[in-house]
């Protein structure tokens, strides 16, 4: 597939991804948008359609995570997460529902922490519960168009977002949660996304927990 790499604030990381794809013989471009801004996202989809002639798969992975107990949560932080994680998902999915071609796939990102119920994750998990709801309803709304809509719900995964602010002991404890006794890797998650984006045509309206068996 040709790939449009979306970015919001980090053009360098997006361009590195584009360069990696091109170096491997693929085709890719970097496209900017604030996922919560419907005008910018509409322009992003227009750019991709113009460049590649159509859109077959949308993977919506943008999200932010700010941890706090319910008693101490700053509501500015709550609103920031809601804007990116909930509104952003709705805005992107709205354009995806309008633009993705027959036989395509829409893939959102949820989280396993909804079921793990770790302290300090309430506000973040709540935003991802909303992602699940959007995903399941949209799958039914696209009846008759041969487009699948699913969400991937990673468990503890060694990404910058997950590791930020955690000491070594915390990371070590989290790595033992799964029966496989390690953290997930970005490749582990990408394999699930590739499955849903390609051969998994009979998987639809599902939240797939990709966590090594934590739950």
CSV table of C-alpha atoms in Angstrom, one decimal:
chain,number,residue,atom,x,y,z
A,1,UNK,CA,0.0,0.0,0.0
A,2,UNK,CA,1.0,3.6,-0.5
A,3,UNK,CA,1.0,5.3,2.9
A,4,UNK,CA,0.1,8.8,4.1
A,5,UNK,CA,1.8,9.4,7.4
A,6,UNK,CA,-0.1,11.9,9.5
A,7,UNK,CA,1.6,14.1,12.0
A,8,UNK,CA,0.5,17.0,14.2
A,9,UNK,CA,3.6,18.5,15.8
A,10,UNK,CA,6.6,16.3,14.8
A,11,UNK,CA,7.4,16.6,11.1
A,12,UNK,CA,10.8,15.1,11.6
A,13,UNK,CA,9.4,11.8,13.0
A,14,UNK,CA,6.8,11.6,10.2
A,15,UNK,CA,9.5,12.3,7.5
A,16,UNK,CA,11.7,9.5,9.0
A,17,UNK,CA,8.8,7.1,8.6
A,18,UNK,CA,8.2,8.3,5.1
A,19,UNK,CA,11.9,7.9,4.3
A,20,UNK,CA,11.9,4.3,5.7
A,21,UNK,CA,9.0,3.3,3.6
A,22,UNK,CA,10.5,4.9,0.4
A,23,UNK,CA,13.9,3.2,1.1
A,24,UNK,CA,12.1,-0.1,1.3
A,25,UNK,CA,10.6,0.5,-2.2
A,26,UNK,CA,7.2,1.8,-1.1
A,27,UNK,CA,5.4,5.1,-1.7
A,28,UNK,CA,4.6,7.5,1.1
A,29,UNK,CA,4.0,11.1,1.9
A,30,UNK,CA,3.7,13.1,5.2
A,31,UNK,CA,0.5,15.1,5.8
A,32,UNK,CA,-0.2,17.5,8.6
A,33,UNK,CA,-3.5,17.9,10.6
A,34,UNK,CA,-4.9,18.4,14.0
A,35,UNK,CA,-7.1,15.4,14.4
A,36,UNK,CA,-9.7,17.3,16.4
A,37,UNK,CA,-10.1,20.0,13.7
A,38,UNK,CA,-12.6,18.8,11.2
A,39,UNK,CA,-11.4,21.3,8.5
A,40,UNK,CA,-7.8,20.2,8.7
A,41,UNK,CA,-8.8,16.5,8.7
A,42,UNK,CA,-11.0,17.0,5.7
A,43,UNK,CA,-8.1,18.7,3.9
A,44,UNK,CA,-5.9,15.8,4.9
A,45,UNK,CA,-8.2,13.3,3.3
A,46,UNK,CA,-8.5,15.4,0.2
A,47,UNK,CA,-4.7,15.6,-0.1
A,48,UNK,CA,-4.4,11.8,0.2
A,49,UNK,CA,-7.2,11.1,-2.3
A,50,UNK,CA,-5.6,13.5,-4.8
A,51,UNK,CA,-2.1,12.0,-4.3
A,52,UNK,CA,-3.1,8.3,-4.3
A,53,UNK,CA,-6.4,8.2,-6.2
A,54,UNK,CA,-8.4,6.9,-3.3
A,55,UNK,CA,-8.3,5.6,0.3
A,56,UNK,CA,-8.6,2.0,1.3
A,57,UNK,CA,-7.4,1.8,4.9
A,58,UNK,CA,-7.5,4.4,7.7
A,59,UNK,CA,-5.5,3.7,10.9
A,60,UNK,CA,-6.3,6.2,13.6
A,61,UNK,CA,-3.6,5.9,16.3
A,62,UNK,CA,-3.4,9.5,17.5
A,63,UNK,CA,-3.9,9.9,21.3
A,64,UNK,CA,-2.6,11.4,24.5
A,65,UNK,CA,-2.4,10.0,28.0
A,66,UNK,CA,-2.3,12.0,31.1
A,67,UNK,CA,-2.4,10.1,34.4
A,68,UNK,CA,-4.0,11.2,37.6
A,69,UNK,CA,-6.3,9.9,40.3
A,70,UNK,CA,-10.0,10.9,40.0
A,71,UNK,CA,-9.7,13.0,43.1
A,72,UNK,CA,-6.8,15.0,41.8
A,73,UNK,CA,-7.4,15.2,38.1
A,74,UNK,CA,-7.0,18.6,36.5
A,75,UNK,CA,-9.9,19.2,34.2
A,76,UNK,CA,-7.8,21.0,31.6
A,77,UNK,CA,-5.9,17.7,31.2
A,78,UNK,CA,-9.2,15.9,31.0
A,79,UNK,CA,-10.4,18.2,28.3
A,80,UNK,CA,-7.1,17.8,26.4
A,81,UNK,CA,-7.5,14.1,26.3
A,82,UNK,CA,-11.1,14.3,25.4
A,83,UNK,CA,-10.4,16.6,22.5
A,84,UNK,CA,-7.7,14.4,21.0
A,85,UNK,CA,-8.9,10.9,22.0
A,86,UNK,CA,-12.6,11.2,21.6
A,87,UNK,CA,-13.3,14.2,19.3
A,88,UNK,CA,-10.2,13.3,17.2
A,89,UNK,CA,-11.5,9.8,16.7
A,90,UNK,CA,-14.9,11.0,15.8
A,91,UNK,CA,-13.6,13.6,13.3
A,92,UNK,CA,-11.2,11.1,11.6
A,93,UNK,CA,-13.9,8.3,11.5
A,94,UNK,CA,-16.4,10.7,10.0
A,95,UNK,CA,-14.1,11.5,7.1
A,96,UNK,CA,-13.1,7.8,6.8
A,97,UNK,CA,-16.8,6.8,6.6
A,98,UNK,CA,-17.2,9.3,3.8
A,99,UNK,CA,-14.1,8.4,1.9
A,100,UNK,CA,-12.9,4.8,2.3
A,101,UNK,CA,-13.6,2.7,-0.7
A,102,UNK,CA,-15.5,-0.7,-0.8
A,103,UNK,CA,-13.4,-3.5,0.5
A,104,UNK,CA,-11.6,-1.1,2.9
A,105,UNK,CA,-10.9,-1.0,6.6
A,106,UNK,CA,-11.1,1.6,9.4
A,107,UNK,CA,-9.0,0.8,12.5
A,108,UNK,CA,-9.1,2.8,15.7
A,109,UNK,CA,-6.9,2.5,18.8
A,110,UNK,CA,-8.4,1.6,22.2
A,111,UNK,CA,-6.6,0.3,25.3
A,112,UNK,CA,-6.5,-2.8,27.5
A,113,UNK,CA,-6.4,-0.6,30.6
A,114,UNK,CA,-10.2,-0.3,30.4
A,115,UNK,CA,-10.4,-3.8,31.8
A,116,UNK,CA,-7.1,-3.7,33.9
A,117,UNK,CA,-8.5,-0.7,35.8
A,118,UNK,CA,-5.1,0.5,36.9
A,119,UNK,CA,-5.3,3.4,39.4
A,120,UNK,CA,-4.7,6.9,37.8
A,121,UNK,CA,-5.9,5.7,34.4
A,122,UNK,CA,-9.6,6.5,34.9
A,123,UNK,CA,-9.8,9.6,32.6
A,124,UNK,CA,-7.7,8.1,29.9
A,125,UNK,CA,-9.6,4.8,30.0
A,126,UNK,CA,-12.9,6.7,29.8
A,127,UNK,CA,-11.8,8.4,26.5
A,128,UNK,CA,-11.0,5.0,25.1
A,129,UNK,CA,-14.3,3.6,26.2
A,130,UNK,CA,-15.8,6.2,23.9
A,131,UNK,CA,-13.5,5.0,21.1
A,132,UNK,CA,-15.0,1.5,21.5
A,133,UNK,CA,-18.5,2.9,21.3
A,134,UNK,CA,-17.7,4.9,18.1
A,135,UNK,CA,-16.1,1.9,16.6
A,136,UNK,CA,-18.9,-0.6,17.2
A,137,UNK,CA,-21.7,1.8,16.0
A,138,UNK,CA,-19.8,2.9,12.9
A,139,UNK,CA,-19.3,-0.8,11.9
A,140,UNK,CA,-23.1,-1.1,11.8
A,141,UNK,CA,-23.7,2.2,10.1
A,142,UNK,CA,-21.5,1.1,7.2
A,143,UNK,CA,-23.7,-1.9,6.4
A,144,UNK,CA,-23.7,-2.8,2.8
A,145,UNK,CA,-20.4,-1.0,1.9
A,146,UNK,CA,-18.0,-3.9,2.6
A,147,UNK,CA,-15.9,-1.8,5.0
A,148,UNK,CA,-14.8,-3.3,8.3
A,149,UNK,CA,-14.4,-1.1,11.4
A,150,UNK,CA,-12.5,-2.4,14.4
A,151,UNK,CA,-10.3,-1.2,17.3
A,152,UNK,CA,-7.0,-2.5,18.5
A,153,UNK,CA,-6.6,-2.4,22.3
A,154,UNK,CA,-2.9,-2.7,23.2
A,155,UNK,CA,-1.7,-3.8,26.6
A,156,UNK,CA,1.5,-2.5,28.2
A,157,UNK,CA,3.7,-1.7,25.2
A,158,UNK,CA,7.2,-0.3,25.1
A,159,UNK,CA,6.4,3.1,23.5
A,160,UNK,CA,7.4,6.6,24.5
A,161,UNK,CA,3.8,7.3,25.5
A,162,UNK,CA,3.7,4.3,27.8
A,163,UNK,CA,7.2,4.5,29.3
A,164,UNK,CA,7.2,8.3,30.0
A,165,UNK,CA,7.3,8.9,33.8
A,166,UNK,CA,7.6,5.3,34.8
A,167,UNK,CA,10.6,4.1,36.9
A,168,UNK,CA,12.4,0.8,36.2
A,169,UNK,CA,10.7,-1.1,38.9
A,170,UNK,CA,7.2,-0.1,37.6
A,171,UNK,CA,8.2,-1.1,34.1
A,172,UNK,CA,9.6,-4.4,35.3
A,173,UNK,CA,6.4,-5.2,37.2
A,174,UNK,CA,4.2,-4.3,34.2
A,175,UNK,CA,6.3,-6.5,32.0
A,176,UNK,CA,5.4,-9.5,34.2
A,177,UNK,CA,1.6,-9.1,33.8
A,178,UNK,CA,1.3,-11.0,30.6
A,179,UNK,CA,1.9,-14.8,30.7
A,180,UNK,CA,4.6,-14.2,28.0
A,181,UNK,CA,6.4,-12.1,30.6
A,182,UNK,CA,7.4,-9.1,28.5
A,183,UNK,CA,6.1,-5.8,27.4
A,184,UNK,CA,4.6,-5.6,23.9
A,185,UNK,CA,6.5,-4.0,21.1
A,186,UNK,CA,5.3,-1.7,18.4
A,187,UNK,CA,5.8,-4.6,15.9
A,188,UNK,CA,3.4,-6.7,18.0
A,189,UNK,CA,0.7,-4.1,17.7
A,190,UNK,CA,1.5,-3.4,14.0
A,191,UNK,CA,1.0,-7.1,13.1
A,192,UNK,CA,-2.6,-6.9,14.5
A,193,UNK,CA,-3.2,-3.7,12.6
A,194,UNK,CA,-1.9,-5.3,9.4
A,195,UNK,CA,-4.2,-8.3,9.9
A,196,UNK,CA,-7.2,-6.1,10.3
A,197,UNK,CA,-6.1,-3.9,7.3
A,198,UNK,CA,-5.6,-6.9,5.0
A,199,UNK,CA,-6.9,-10.5,5.3
A,200,UNK,CA,-9.3,-10.1,8.2
A,201,UNK,CA,-12.4,-9.4,6.1
A,202,UNK,CA,-14.7,-11.4,8.4
A,203,UNK,CA,-13.6,-9.5,11.6
A,204,UNK,CA,-15.9,-6.5,12.0
A,205,UNK,CA,-17.2,-4.4,14.8
A,206,UNK,CA,-14.7,-5.8,17.3
A,207,UNK,CA,-12.3,-4.5,19.9
A,208,UNK,CA,-9.2,-6.8,19.6
A,209,UNK,CA,-7.1,-7.0,22.8
A,210,UNK,CA,-3.4,-7.2,21.8
A,211,UNK,CA,-1.7,-7.6,25.1
A,212,UNK,CA,0.0,-11.0,25.4
A,213,UNK,CA,-2.7,-12.5,27.5
A,214,UNK,CA,-2.9,-9.9,30.3
A,215,UNK,CA,-6.7,-10.2,30.5
